[in-house]
Amino acid sequence: MRLVNRRPTPKGGLLLGAVPLLVLAVLYVVAAAARHAENPADKILPTFGMMVQAMGTLLAQPDPLSGRLIFWADTFASLQRLGLGLGIASLTALLLGLALGVLPLLRASLGPVVTTVAVVPPVALLPVLFIVFGLGETAKVALIVIGVAPFMVRDLALHVSAIPAEQMLKAQTLGASSWQLALRLALPMAMPRLIASLRLSLGPAWVYLIAAEAVASDIGLGYRIFLVRRYLSMDIILPYVAWISLLAIACDLALLWLSRWAFPWAHGAKR
């Protein structure tokens, strides 16, 4: 059998995916041990024991000023901003992307505007957002929306506009109006694509969130990373980065499960 035709079993795929991560972990342990053998006070590559000790303080002990558990307060604040930003971006993409995909006249009018906004680097707009919305939560959420919504709108509009013309003609022959075409034909086909676009937007959304929290915030995962970097506290930075990665993976898996559960036909599987 040719190599291109060989596919792993579910257990084999899990094992193949875990091996590179285990290799990276072993390499880190070896490198950290080597650095600490030369310099026990090394901060660049902390050992796992040092990271557990540092995180134990943030996990269990409340902040003397606010009384909140720092780690969980940072996590809640960041997830709240991320969820609000992605929620607004998804709703905007659904409404505008569906309209642009179904209505050629609207696509000809607003399509260039969406394309123009999509190519503007969102982080470059951060000072503008802080000037317009202030240093509160609105500017941070707005950066996430501006960063991911144009991409999702364009992707959804292209997907809807690619619906075969034969299906649109058949529906019109049966008497469907423009409104019914949008709701009964385009919307069901757009929903799985919207979830796929949302999954692809998770990475950029985290980048925009951390950038906003690093500039102006007093709580959040990004704020904490940029706060402790002044002291070279890699024993806190690395666990925070790992935690952000785990949250992103969990969100991605949850969206994948939702898509397969709600739209099994889009994945070629039975419910």
Coordinates of N, CA, C and O in Angstrom, one line a residue, residues 48-62 69-72 235-236 239:
F48 N 10.0 22.1 36.5 CA 8.6 21.9 36.7 C 8.3 22.1 38.2 O 7.2 22.6 38.5
G49 N 9.2 21.8 39.1 CA 9.0 22.0 40.5 C 8.8 23.5 40.8 O 8.0 23.9 41.6
M50 N 9.7 24.3 40.2 CA 9.6 25.8 40.4 C 8.3 26.3 39.8 O 7.7 27.2 40.5
M51 N 7.9 25.8 38.7 CA 6.6 26.3 38.1 C 5.4 25.9 39.0 O 4.5 26.7 39.2
V52 N 5.4 24.7 39.6 CA 4.3 24.3 40.5 C 4.3 25.1 41.7 O 3.3 25.6 42.2
Q53 N 5.5 25.4 42.3 CA 5.6 26.3 43.5 C 5.1 27.7 43.2 O 4.3 28.2 44.0
A54 N 5.5 28.3 42.1 CA 5.0 29.6 41.8 C 3.6 29.7 41.5 O 2.9 30.6 41.9
M55 N 3.0 28.7 40.7 CA 1.6 28.7 40.4 C 0.8 28.4 41.6 O -0.4 28.8 41.7
G56 N 1.3 27.7 42.6 CA 0.5 27.4 43.8 C 0.1 28.6 44.5 O -1.0 28.7 45.1
T57 N 1.0 29.6 44.5 CA 0.7 30.9 45.2 C -0.5 31.6 44.5 O -1.4 32.1 45.1
L58 N -0.4 31.6 43.1 CA -1.5 32.3 42.4 C -2.8 31.5 42.4 O -3.9 32.1 42.3
L59 N -2.7 30.2 42.5 CA -3.9 29.4 42.5 C -4.7 29.4 43.8 O -5.9 29.4 43.8
A60 N -4.0 29.4 44.9 CA -4.6 29.2 46.2 C -4.7 30.4 47.1 O -5.6 30.5 47.9
Q61 N -3.8 31.4 46.9 CA -3.7 32.5 47.9 C -4.4 33.7 47.2 O -4.2 34.1 46.1
P62 N -5.3 34.3 48.0 CA -6.0 35.5 47.5 C -5.1 36.7 47.4 O -4.1 36.9 48.2
L69 N -8.7 35.2 44.1 CA -7.7 34.3 43.7 C -7.1 34.7 42.3 O -7.9 34.7 41.3
I70 N -5.9 35.1 42.3 CA -5.4 35.8 41.1 C -5.5 35.0 39.8 O -6.0 35.5 38.8
F71 N -5.1 33.7 39.8 CA -5.2 32.9 38.6 C -6.6 32.8 38.1 O -6.8 33.0 36.9
W72 N -7.5 32.5 39.0 CA -8.9 32.3 38.5 C -9.6 33.6 38.1 O -10.4 33.6 37.2
D235 N 8.7 31.1 35.5 CA 8.0 30.0 36.2 C 6.5 30.4 36.3 O 5.7 29.5 36.6
I236 N 6.1 31.6 36.0 CA 4.7 32.0 35.9 C 4.3 32.1 34.5 O 3.2 31.7 34.1
P239 N 3.6 28.5 32.6 CA 2.3 27.9 33.0 C 1.1 28.7 32.4 O 0.1 28.1 32.0

